[in-house]
Amino acid sequence: TEGQPSTRTVLLKDLHNGKVIFYTNYESRKGRHLANNPHVSLSFIWHQLERQVHIEGIAAKVPAHESDEYFKNRPYKSRIGARISPQSQPIKSRMQLIRNFVKEAAQWIGKEVERPGGYAVTPTRIEFWQGRPNRLHDRFLYTLQKDGTWKVTRLAP
């Protein structure tokens, strides 16, 4: 639905040149959403440390050669699974998924398995939160300026 937020879990795979990297199927629900609106919001939380980091930014596809390099390092079965999964789409049964896996695996014997893709998020806003007693938490907001520098602002808890 247009304008409706959609939360999904992604696995942070790298921080490269100031960008947050994750991989997914471009045809997945999140891939389709990113094709229509590249603005993203990421959250990381460490409950035991009472810390959070929130990042807002713009997602763009990772260059093909970087996606290829990452994908080649994944375990073989994981690569096959990534190829056959119609990620986020309805499926008839787990058995059908297993049949598709076996059929796909047979096609790639002795060959490099082709991959889906990845995204690099360029942060424009980063907030760091540190929990403190009596709710007197520390919050710092970093906002990317037009000249490429970051403005740092302390926020009330």
CSV table of N, CA and C in Angstrom, one decimal:
chain,number,residue,atom,x,y,z
A,1,THR,N,0.8,-1.2,0.0
A,1,THR,CA,0.0,0.0,0.0
A,1,THR,C,0.9,1.2,0.0
A,2,GLU,N,0.5,2.2,-0.8
A,2,GLU,CA,1.4,3.4,-0.9
A,2,GLU,C,1.4,4.2,0.4
A,3,GLY,N,2.6,4.5,0.8
A,3,GLY,CA,2.8,5.3,2.1
A,3,GLY,C,2.8,4.4,3.3
A,4,GLN,N,2.4,3.1,3.2
A,4,GLN,CA,2.4,2.3,4.4
A,4,GLN,C,3.8,1.8,4.7
A,5,PRO,N,4.3,2.0,6.0
A,5,PRO,CA,5.6,1.5,6.3
A,5,PRO,C,5.6,0.0,6.3
A,6,SER,N,6.7,-0.6,6.0
A,6,SER,CA,6.9,-2.1,6.0
A,6,SER,C,8.2,-2.4,6.7
A,7,THR,N,8.1,-3.2,7.7
A,7,THR,CA,9.3,-3.6,8.4
A,7,THR,C,9.8,-5.0,8.0
A,8,ARG,N,11.0,-5.1,7.8
A,8,ARG,CA,11.6,-6.5,7.5
A,8,ARG,C,12.9,-6.6,8.1
A,9,THR,N,13.3,-7.9,8.3
A,9,THR,CA,14.7,-8.1,8.9
A,9,THR,C,15.6,-8.4,7.8
A,10,VAL,N,16.8,-7.7,7.9
A,10,VAL,CA,17.9,-7.9,6.9
A,10,VAL,C,19.1,-8.2,7.7
A,11,LEU,N,20.1,-8.9,7.1
A,11,LEU,CA,21.3,-9.2,7.8
A,11,LEU,C,22.4,-8.3,7.3
A,12,LEU,N,22.9,-7.5,8.3
A,12,LEU,CA,24.0,-6.6,7.9
A,12,LEU,C,25.2,-7.4,7.5
A,13,LYS,N,25.7,-7.3,6.3
A,13,LYS,CA,26.8,-8.1,5.8
A,13,LYS,C,28.1,-7.3,5.8
A,14,ASP,N,28.1,-6.0,5.7
A,14,ASP,CA,29.3,-5.2,5.6
A,14,ASP,C,29.0,-3.7,5.9
A,15,LEU,N,30.1,-3.0,6.3
A,15,LEU,CA,30.1,-1.6,6.3
A,15,LEU,C,31.3,-1.3,5.4
A,16,HIS,N,31.0,-0.6,4.3
A,16,HIS,CA,32.0,-0.3,3.3
A,16,HIS,C,31.9,1.1,2.8
A,17,ASN,N,32.9,1.9,2.9
A,17,ASN,CA,33.0,3.3,2.4
A,17,ASN,C,31.8,4.1,3.0
A,18,GLY,N,31.5,3.9,4.3
A,18,GLY,CA,30.4,4.6,5.0
A,18,GLY,C,29.1,4.1,4.6
A,19,LYS,N,28.9,3.0,3.9
A,19,LYS,CA,27.6,2.5,3.6
A,19,LYS,C,27.3,1.2,4.3
A,20,VAL,N,26.1,1.0,4.6
A,20,VAL,CA,25.6,-0.3,5.2
A,20,VAL,C,25.1,-1.2,4.2
A,21,ILE,N,25.7,-2.4,4.1
A,21,ILE,CA,25.5,-3.4,3.0
A,21,ILE,C,24.6,-4.6,3.5
A,22,PHE,N,23.6,-4.9,2.7
A,22,PHE,CA,22.8,-6.1,3.0
A,22,PHE,C,22.4,-6.7,1.6
A,23,TYR,N,22.1,-8.0,1.6
A,23,TYR,CA,21.8,-8.7,0.4
A,23,TYR,C,20.4,-9.3,0.4
A,24,THR,N,19.7,-9.3,-0.7
A,24,THR,CA,18.3,-9.8,-0.8
A,24,THR,C,18.0,-10.1,-2.2
A,25,ASN,N,16.9,-10.7,-2.5
A,25,ASN,CA,16.4,-10.9,-3.8
A,25,ASN,C,15.7,-9.6,-4.3
A,26,TYR,N,16.1,-9.1,-5.4
A,26,TYR,CA,15.5,-7.9,-6.0
A,26,TYR,C,14.0,-8.1,-6.2
A,27,GLU,N,13.5,-9.3,-6.4
A,27,GLU,CA,12.1,-9.5,-6.6
A,27,GLU,C,11.3,-9.8,-5.3
A,28,SER,N,12.0,-9.7,-4.2
A,28,SER,CA,11.3,-9.9,-2.9
A,28,SER,C,10.4,-8.7,-2.6
A,29,ARG,N,9.6,-8.8,-1.6
A,29,ARG,CA,8.8,-7.7,-1.2
A,29,ARG,C,9.6,-6.5,-0.9
A,30,LYS,N,10.7,-6.6,-0.2
A,30,LYS,CA,11.5,-5.5,0.2
A,30,LYS,C,12.2,-5.0,-1.1
A,31,GLY,N,12.6,-5.9,-2.0
A,31,GLY,CA,13.3,-5.4,-3.2
A,31,GLY,C,12.3,-4.6,-4.1
A,32,ARG,N,11.1,-5.1,-4.2
A,32,ARG,CA,10.1,-4.3,-4.9
A,32,ARG,C,9.8,-2.9,-4.3
A,33,HIS,N,9.7,-2.9,-3.0
A,33,HIS,CA,9.5,-1.7,-2.3
A,33,HIS,C,10.7,-0.7,-2.5
A,34,LEU,N,11.9,-1.2,-2.4
A,34,LEU,CA,13.1,-0.4,-2.6
A,34,LEU,C,13.1,0.2,-4.1
A,35,ALA,N,12.6,-0.6,-5.0
A,35,ALA,CA,12.6,-0.1,-6.4
A,35,ALA,C,11.7,1.1,-6.6
A,36,ASN,N,10.6,1.1,-5.7
A,36,ASN,CA,9.7,2.2,-5.8
A,36,ASN,C,10.0,3.4,-4.9
A,37,ASN,N,10.7,3.1,-3.8
A,37,ASN,CA,11.1,4.1,-2.8
A,37,ASN,C,12.4,3.7,-2.1
A,38,PRO,N,13.5,4.3,-2.4
A,38,PRO,CA,14.8,3.9,-1.8
A,38,PRO,C,15.1,4.4,-0.4
A,39,HIS,N,14.1,5.2,0.1
A,39,HIS,CA,14.3,5.7,1.5
A,39,HIS,C,14.1,4.6,2.5
A,40,VAL,N,15.1,4.4,3.4
A,40,VAL,CA,15.0,3.3,4.4
A,40,VAL,C,15.3,3.8,5.8
A,41,SER,N,14.9,3.0,6.7
A,41,SER,CA,15.2,3.2,8.1
A,41,SER,C,15.7,1.9,8.7
A,42,LEU,N,16.9,1.9,9.4
A,42,LEU,CA,17.4,0.7,10.0
A,42,LEU,C,17.6,0.9,11.5
A,43,SER,N,17.3,-0.2,12.2
A,43,SER,CA,17.5,-0.1,13.7
A,43,SER,C,18.3,-1.3,14.2
A,44,PHE,N,19.2,-1.0,15.1
A,44,PHE,CA,20.1,-2.0,15.7
A,44,PHE,C,19.9,-1.8,17.2
A,45,ILE,N,19.7,-2.9,17.9
A,45,ILE,CA,19.5,-2.8,19.4
A,45,ILE,C,20.3,-3.8,20.1
A,46,TRP,N,20.9,-3.4,21.2
A,46,TRP,CA,21.6,-4.4,22.1
A,46,TRP,C,21.1,-4.2,23.5
A,47,HIS,N,20.1,-5.0,23.8
A,47,HIS,CA,19.3,-4.8,25.1
A,47,HIS,C,20.3,-4.9,26.3
A,48,GLN,N,21.1,-5.9,26.4
A,48,GLN,CA,22.0,-6.0,27.5
A,48,GLN,C,22.9,-4.8,27.7
A,49,LEU,N,23.3,-4.2,26.7
A,49,LEU,CA,24.2,-3.0,26.8
A,49,LEU,C,23.4,-1.7,26.9
A,50,GLU,N,22.1,-1.8,26.7
A,50,GLU,CA,21.2,-0.6,26.7
A,50,GLU,C,21.6,0.4,25.6
A,51,ARG,N,21.8,-0.1,24.4
A,51,ARG,CA,22.3,0.7,23.3
A,51,ARG,C,21.4,0.5,22.1
A,52,GLN,N,21.2,1.5,21.3
A,52,GLN,CA,20.5,1.4,20.1
A,52,GLN,C,21.2,2.4,19.1
A,53,VAL,N,21.1,2.0,17.8
A,53,VAL,CA,21.5,2.9,16.7
A,53,VAL,C,20.4,2.8,15.7
A,54,HIS,N,20.0,4.0,15.2
A,54,HIS,CA,18.9,4.1,14.2
A,54,HIS,C,19.6,4.9,13.0
A,55,ILE,N,19.4,4.3,11.8
A,55,ILE,CA,20.0,4.9,10.6
A,55,ILE,C,18.9,5.2,9.6
A,56,GLU,N,18.8,6.4,9.1
A,56,GLU,CA,18.0,6.6,7.9
A,56,GLU,C,18.9,7.0,6.7
A,57,GLY,N,18.4,6.5,5.6
A,57,GLY,CA,19.3,6.8,4.4
A,57,GLY,C,18.6,6.4,3.1
A,58,ILE,N,19.4,6.3,2.1
A,58,ILE,CA,19.0,6.0,0.7
A,58,ILE,C,19.6,4.7,0.3
A,59,ALA,N,18.9,3.7,-0.1
A,59,ALA,CA,19.4,2.4,-0.6
A,59,ALA,C,19.6,2.4,-2.1
A,60,ALA,N,20.7,1.9,-2.5
A,60,ALA,CA,20.9,1.7,-4.0
A,60,ALA,C,21.5,0.3,-4.2
A,61,LYS,N,21.3,-0.3,-5.3
A,61,LYS,CA,21.8,-1.6,-5.6
A,61,LYS,C,23.3,-1.6,-5.6
A,62,VAL,N,23.9,-2.6,-5.0
A,62,VAL,CA,25.3,-2.8,-4.9
A,62,VAL,C,25.8,-3.2,-6.3
A,63,PRO,N,27.0,-2.7,-6.8
A,63,PRO,CA,27.5,-3.1,-8.1
A,63,PRO,C,27.5,-4.6,-8.3
A,64,ALA,N,27.3,-5.1,-9.5
A,64,ALA,CA,27.2,-6.5,-9.7
A,64,ALA,C,28.4,-7.3,-9.3
A,65,HIS,N,29.6,-6.7,-9.5
A,65,HIS,CA,30.8,-7.4,-9.2
A,65,HIS,C,30.9,-7.6,-7.6
A,66,GLU,N,30.4,-6.7,-6.8
A,66,GLU,CA,30.4,-6.8,-5.4
A,66,GLU,C,29.4,-7.9,-4.9
A,67,SER,N,28.2,-7.9,-5.6
A,67,SER,CA,27.2,-8.9,-5.3
A,67,SER,C,27.8,-10.3,-5.6
A,68,ASP,N,28.4,-10.4,-6.8
A,68,ASP,CA,29.0,-11.7,-7.2
A,68,ASP,C,30.0,-12.2,-6.2
A,69,GLU,N,30.9,-11.3,-5.7
A,69,GLU,CA,32.0,-11.7,-4.8
A,69,GLU,C,31.3,-12.2,-3.5
A,70,TYR,N,30.4,-11.4,-3.0
A,70,TYR,CA,29.7,-11.9,-1.7
A,70,TYR,C,29.0,-13.2,-1.9
A,71,PHE,N,28.3,-13.4,-3.0
A,71,PHE,CA,27.5,-14.6,-3.3
A,71,PHE,C,28.4,-15.8,-3.4
A,72,LYS,N,29.5,-15.7,-4.0
A,72,LYS,CA,30.5,-16.8,-4.1
A,72,LYS,C,31.0,-17.3,-2.8
A,73,ASN,N,30.9,-16.5,-1.8
A,73,ASN,CA,31.4,-16.9,-0.5
A,73,ASN,C,30.3,-17.5,0.4
A,74,ARG,N,29.1,-17.5,-0.1
A,74,ARG,CA,28.0,-18.2,0.7
A,74,ARG,C,28.1,-19.7,0.5
A,75,PRO,N,27.7,-20.5,1.5
A,75,PRO,CA,27.7,-21.9,1.3
A,75,PRO,C,26.8,-22.3,0.1
A,76,TYR,N,27.2,-23.4,-0.6
A,76,TYR,CA,26.5,-23.9,-1.8
A,76,TYR,C,25.0,-24.0,-1.6
A,77,LYS,N,24.6,-24.7,-0.6
A,77,LYS,CA,23.1,-24.9,-0.4
A,77,LYS,C,22.4,-23.5,-0.2
A,78,SER,N,23.1,-22.6,0.5
A,78,SER,CA,22.5,-21.3,0.7
A,78,SER,C,22.3,-20.6,-0.7
A,79,ARG,N,23.3,-20.7,-1.6
A,79,ARG,CA,23.2,-20.1,-2.9
A,79,ARG,C,22.0,-20.7,-3.7
A,80,ILE,N,21.9,-22.0,-3.6
A,80,ILE,CA,20.8,-22.6,-4.3
A,80,ILE,C,19.4,-22.2,-3.7
A,81,GLY,N,19.4,-22.2,-2.4
A,81,GLY,CA,18.2,-21.7,-1.7
A,81,GLY,C,17.8,-20.3,-2.1
A,82,ALA,N,18.8,-19.4,-2.2
A,82,ALA,CA,18.5,-18.0,-2.6
A,82,ALA,C,17.9,-18.0,-4.0
A,83,ARG,N,18.4,-18.8,-4.9
A,83,ARG,CA,17.9,-18.8,-6.3
A,83,ARG,C,16.5,-19.3,-6.4
A,84,ILE,N,16.1,-20.4,-5.7
A,84,ILE,CA,14.8,-21.0,-5.9
A,84,ILE,C,13.7,-20.4,-5.1
A,85,SER,N,14.1,-19.6,-4.0
A,85,SER,CA,13.0,-19.1,-3.2
A,85,SER,C,12.4,-17.9,-3.9
A,86,PRO,N,11.1,-17.9,-4.1
A,86,PRO,CA,10.3,-16.8,-4.6
A,86,PRO,C,10.0,-15.9,-3.4
A,87,GLN,N,11.1,-15.3,-2.8
A,87,GLN,CA,11.1,-14.6,-1.5
A,87,GLN,C,9.8,-13.7,-1.3
A,88,SER,N,9.2,-13.9,-0.2
A,88,SER,CA,8.0,-13.1,0.2
A,88,SER,C,6.7,-13.5,-0.6
A,89,GLN,N,6.8,-14.4,-1.6
A,89,GLN,CA,5.6,-14.8,-2.3
A,89,GLN,C,5.0,-16.0,-1.7
A,90,PRO,N,3.7,-16.2,-1.9
A,90,PRO,CA,3.0,-17.4,-1.3
A,90,PRO,C,3.5,-18.6,-2.1
A,91,ILE,N,3.6,-19.7,-1.3
A,91,ILE,CA,4.0,-21.0,-1.9
A,91,ILE,C,3.0,-22.1,-1.5
A,92,LYS,N,2.9,-23.1,-2.3
A,92,LYS,CA,1.9,-24.1,-2.0
A,92,LYS,C,2.2,-25.0,-0.8
A,93,SER,N,3.5,-25.4,-0.7
A,93,SER,CA,3.9,-26.2,0.4
A,93,SER,C,5.4,-26.2,0.6
A,94,ARG,N,5.9,-26.7,1.7
A,94,ARG,CA,7.3,-26.9,1.9
A,94,ARG,C,7.9,-27.9,1.0
A,95,MET,N,7.1,-29.0,0.7
A,95,MET,CA,7.5,-30.0,-0.2
A,95,MET,C,7.8,-29.5,-1.6
A,96,GLN,N,7.0,-28.5,-2.1
A,96,GLN,CA,7.3,-27.9,-3.4
A,96,GLN,C,8.6,-27.1,-3.4
A,97,LEU,N,8.9,-26.5,-2.3
A,97,LEU,CA,10.1,-25.7,-2.1
A,97,LEU,C,11.3,-26.7,-2.2
A,98,ILE,N,11.2,-27.8,-1.5
A,98,ILE,CA,12.2,-28.9,-1.5
A,98,ILE,C,12.4,-29.4,-2.9
A,99,ARG,N,11.3,-29.7,-3.6
A,99,ARG,CA,11.5,-30.2,-5.0
A,99,ARG,C,12.2,-29.2,-5.9
A,100,ASN,N,11.8,-27.9,-5.7
A,100,ASN,CA,12.5,-26.9,-6.5
A,100,ASN,C,13.9,-26.8,-6.2
A,101,PHE,N,14.3,-27.0,-4.9
A,101,PHE,CA,15.7,-26.9,-4.5
A,101,PHE,C,16.5,-28.0,-5.2
A,102,VAL,N,15.9,-29.2,-5.2
A,102,VAL,CA,16.6,-30.4,-5.8
A,102,VAL,C,16.8,-30.2,-7.3
A,103,LYS,N,15.7,-29.7,-7.9
A,103,LYS,CA,15.8,-29.5,-9.4
A,103,LYS,C,16.8,-28.4,-9.7
A,104,GLU,N,16.8,-27.3,-9.0
A,104,GLU,CA,17.8,-26.2,-9.2
A,104,GLU,C,19.2,-26.7,-9.0
A,105,ALA,N,19.4,-27.4,-7.9
A,105,ALA,CA,20.8,-27.9,-7.5
A,105,ALA,C,21.4,-28.7,-8.7
A,106,ALA,N,20.5,-29.5,-9.3
A,106,ALA,CA,21.0,-30.4,-10.4
A,106,ALA,C,21.5,-29.6,-11.6
A,107,GLN,N,20.9,-28.4,-11.8
A,107,GLN,CA,21.2,-27.6,-12.9
A,107,GLN,C,22.6,-26.9,-12.7
A,108,TRP,N,23.1,-26.8,-11.5
A,108,TRP,CA,24.3,-26.0,-11.2
A,108,TRP,C,25.5,-26.9,-10.9
A,109,ILE,N,25.4,-28.2,-11.1
A,109,ILE,CA,26.5,-29.1,-10.8
A,109,ILE,C,27.7,-28.7,-11.7
A,110,GLY,N,28.8,-28.4,-11.0
A,110,GLY,CA,30.0,-28.1,-11.8
A,110,GLY,C,30.1,-26.7,-12.3
A,111,LYS,N,29.1,-25.8,-11.9
A,111,LYS,CA,29.0,-24.5,-12.4
A,111,LYS,C,28.9,-23.5,-11.2
A,112,GLU,N,29.3,-22.2,-11.5
A,112,GLU,CA,29.1,-21.2,-10.5
A,112,GLU,C,27.6,-20.8,-10.5
A,113,VAL,N,27.0,-20.8,-9.3
A,113,VAL,CA,25.6,-20.5,-9.1
A,113,VAL,C,25.4,-19.0,-9.2
A,114,GLU,N,24.5,-18.5,-10.1
A,114,GLU,CA,24.3,-17.1,-10.3
A,114,GLU,C,23.5,-16.6,-9.1
A,115,ARG,N,23.7,-15.3,-8.8
A,115,ARG,CA,23.1,-14.8,-7.6
A,115,ARG,C,22.0,-13.7,-7.8
A,116,PRO,N,21.3,-13.5,-6.6
A,116,PRO,CA,20.4,-12.3,-6.6
A,116,PRO,C,21.3,-11.1,-6.3
A,117,GLY,N,20.8,-10.0,-5.7
A,117,GLY,CA,21.7,-8.8,-5.5
A,117,GLY,C,21.7,-8.3,-4.1
A,118,GLY,N,22.3,-7.1,-4.0
A,118,GLY,CA,22.4,-6.5,-2.7
A,118,GLY,C,22.2,-5.0,-2.8
A,119,TYR,N,22.1,-4.4,-1.6
A,119,TYR,CA,21.9,-3.0,-1.5
A,119,TYR,C,22.9,-2.3,-0.6
A,120,ALA,N,23.3,-1.1,-0.9
A,120,ALA,CA,24.2,-0.3,0.0
A,120,ALA,C,23.3,0.9,0.4
A,121,VAL,N,23.2,1.1,1.7
A,121,VAL,CA,22.5,2.2,2.3
A,121,VAL,C,23.4,3.3,2.6
A,122,THR,N,23.2,4.5,2.0
A,122,THR,CA,24.0,5.7,2.4
A,122,THR,C,23.3,6.4,3.4
A,123,PRO,N,23.9,6.4,4.7
A,123,PRO,CA,23.2,7.1,5.8
A,123,PRO,C,23.1,8.6,5.6
A,124,THR,N,22.0,9.2,6.0
A,124,THR,CA,21.8,10.7,6.0
A,124,THR,C,21.5,11.2,7.4
A,125,ARG,N,21.1,10.2,8.3
A,125,ARG,CA,20.7,10.5,9.6
A,125,ARG,C,21.0,9.3,10.5
A,126,ILE,N,21.8,9.5,11.6
A,126,ILE,CA,22.1,8.4,12.5
A,126,ILE,C,21.9,8.9,13.9
A,127,GLU,N,21.2,8.1,14.7
A,127,GLU,CA,20.9,8.5,16.1
A,127,GLU,C,21.5,7.3,16.9
A,128,PHE,N,22.3,7.7,17.9
A,128,PHE,CA,22.8,6.8,18.9
A,128,PHE,C,22.1,7.0,20.2
A,129,TRP,N,21.7,6.0,20.9
A,129,TRP,CA,21.0,6.0,22.1
A,129,TRP,C,21.7,5.1,23.1
A,130,GLN,N,22.0,5.7,24.3
A,130,GLN,CA,22.6,4.9,25.4
A,130,GLN,C,21.6,5.1,26.6
A,131,GLY,N,21.1,3.9,27.1
A,131,GLY,CA,20.2,3.9,28.3
A,131,GLY,C,21.0,4.3,29.5
A,132,ARG,N,20.3,5.1,30.4
A,132,ARG,CA,20.8,5.5,31.7
A,132,ARG,C,19.8,5.4,32.7
A,133,PRO,N,20.2,5.3,34.0
A,133,PRO,CA,19.2,5.2,35.1
A,133,PRO,C,18.3,6.5,35.1
A,134,ASN,N,17.1,6.3,35.7
A,134,ASN,CA,16.1,7.3,35.8
A,134,ASN,C,15.7,7.9,34.5
A,135,ARG,N,15.9,7.2,33.4
A,135,ARG,CA,15.5,7.6,32.1
A,135,ARG,C,16.2,8.8,31.6
A,136,LEU,N,17.4,9.1,32.1
A,136,LEU,CA,18.2,10.2,31.7
A,136,LEU,C,19.2,9.7,30.6
A,137,HIS,N,18.6,9.1,29.6
A,137,HIS,CA,19.4,8.5,28.5
A,137,HIS,C,20.2,9.5,27.7
A,138,ASP,N,21.3,9.1,27.1
A,138,ASP,CA,22.1,9.9,26.2
A,138,ASP,C,21.6,9.6,24.8
A,139,ARG,N,21.3,10.7,24.0
A,139,ARG,CA,20.9,10.5,22.6
A,139,ARG,C,21.7,11.6,21.8
A,140,PHE,N,22.3,11.1,20.8
A,140,PHE,CA,23.1,12.0,19.9
A,140,PHE,C,22.6,11.7,18.5
A,141,LEU,N,22.3,12.8,17.8
A,141,LEU,CA,21.8,12.7,16.4
A,141,LEU,C,22.9,13.3,15.5
A,142,TYR,N,23.3,12.5,14.5
A,142,TYR,CA,24.2,12.9,13.5
A,142,TYR,C,23.4,13.1,12.2
A,143,THR,N,23.5,14.3,11.6
A,143,THR,CA,22.7,14.6,10.4
A,143,THR,C,23.7,15.0,9.3
A,144,LEU,N,23.7,14.3,8.2
A,144,LEU,CA,24.6,14.6,7.0
A,144,LEU,C,24.2,16.0,6.4
A,145,GLN,N,25.3,16.8,6.3
A,145,GLN,CA,25.1,18.2,5.8
A,145,GLN,C,25.4,18.1,4.3
A,146,LYS,N,25.0,19.2,3.5
A,146,LYS,CA,25.2,19.2,2.1
A,146,LYS,C,26.7,19.2,1.7
A,147,ASP,N,27.5,19.7,2.6
A,147,ASP,CA,29.0,19.7,2.3
A,147,ASP,C,29.7,18.4,2.7
A,148,GLY,N,28.9,17.4,3.1
A,148,GLY,CA,29.4,16.0,3.4
A,148,GLY,C,29.9,15.9,4.8
A,149,THR,N,29.8,16.9,5.7
A,149,THR,CA,30.1,16.8,7.1
A,149,THR,C,28.9,16.4,7.9
A,150,TRP,N,29.1,16.0,9.1
A,150,TRP,CA,28.0,15.6,10.0
A,150,TRP,C,27.8,16.6,11.1
A,151,LYS,N,26.6,17.0,11.2
A,151,LYS,CA,26.2,17.9,12.4
A,151,LYS,C,25.8,17.0,13.5
A,152,VAL,N,26.3,17.2,14.7
A,152,VAL,CA,26.0,16.4,15.9
A,152,VAL,C,25.2,17.3,16.8
A,153,THR,N,24.0,16.7,17.2
A,153,THR,CA,23.1,17.3,18.1
A,153,THR,C,22.8,16.4,19.3
A,154,ARG,N,22.8,16.9,20.5
A,154,ARG,CA,22.4,16.1,21.7
A,154,ARG,C,20.8,16.3,21.7
A,155,LEU,N,20.1,15.2,21.9
A,155,LEU,CA,18.7,15.2,22.0
A,155,LEU,C,18.2,14.9,23.4
A,156,ALA,N,17.1,15.4,23.9
A,156,ALA,CA,16.5,15.1,25.2
A,156,ALA,C,16.1,13.6,25.1
A,157,PRO,N,16.2,13.0,26.3
A,157,PRO,CA,15.7,11.6,26.3
A,157,PRO,C,14.3,11.4,26.0
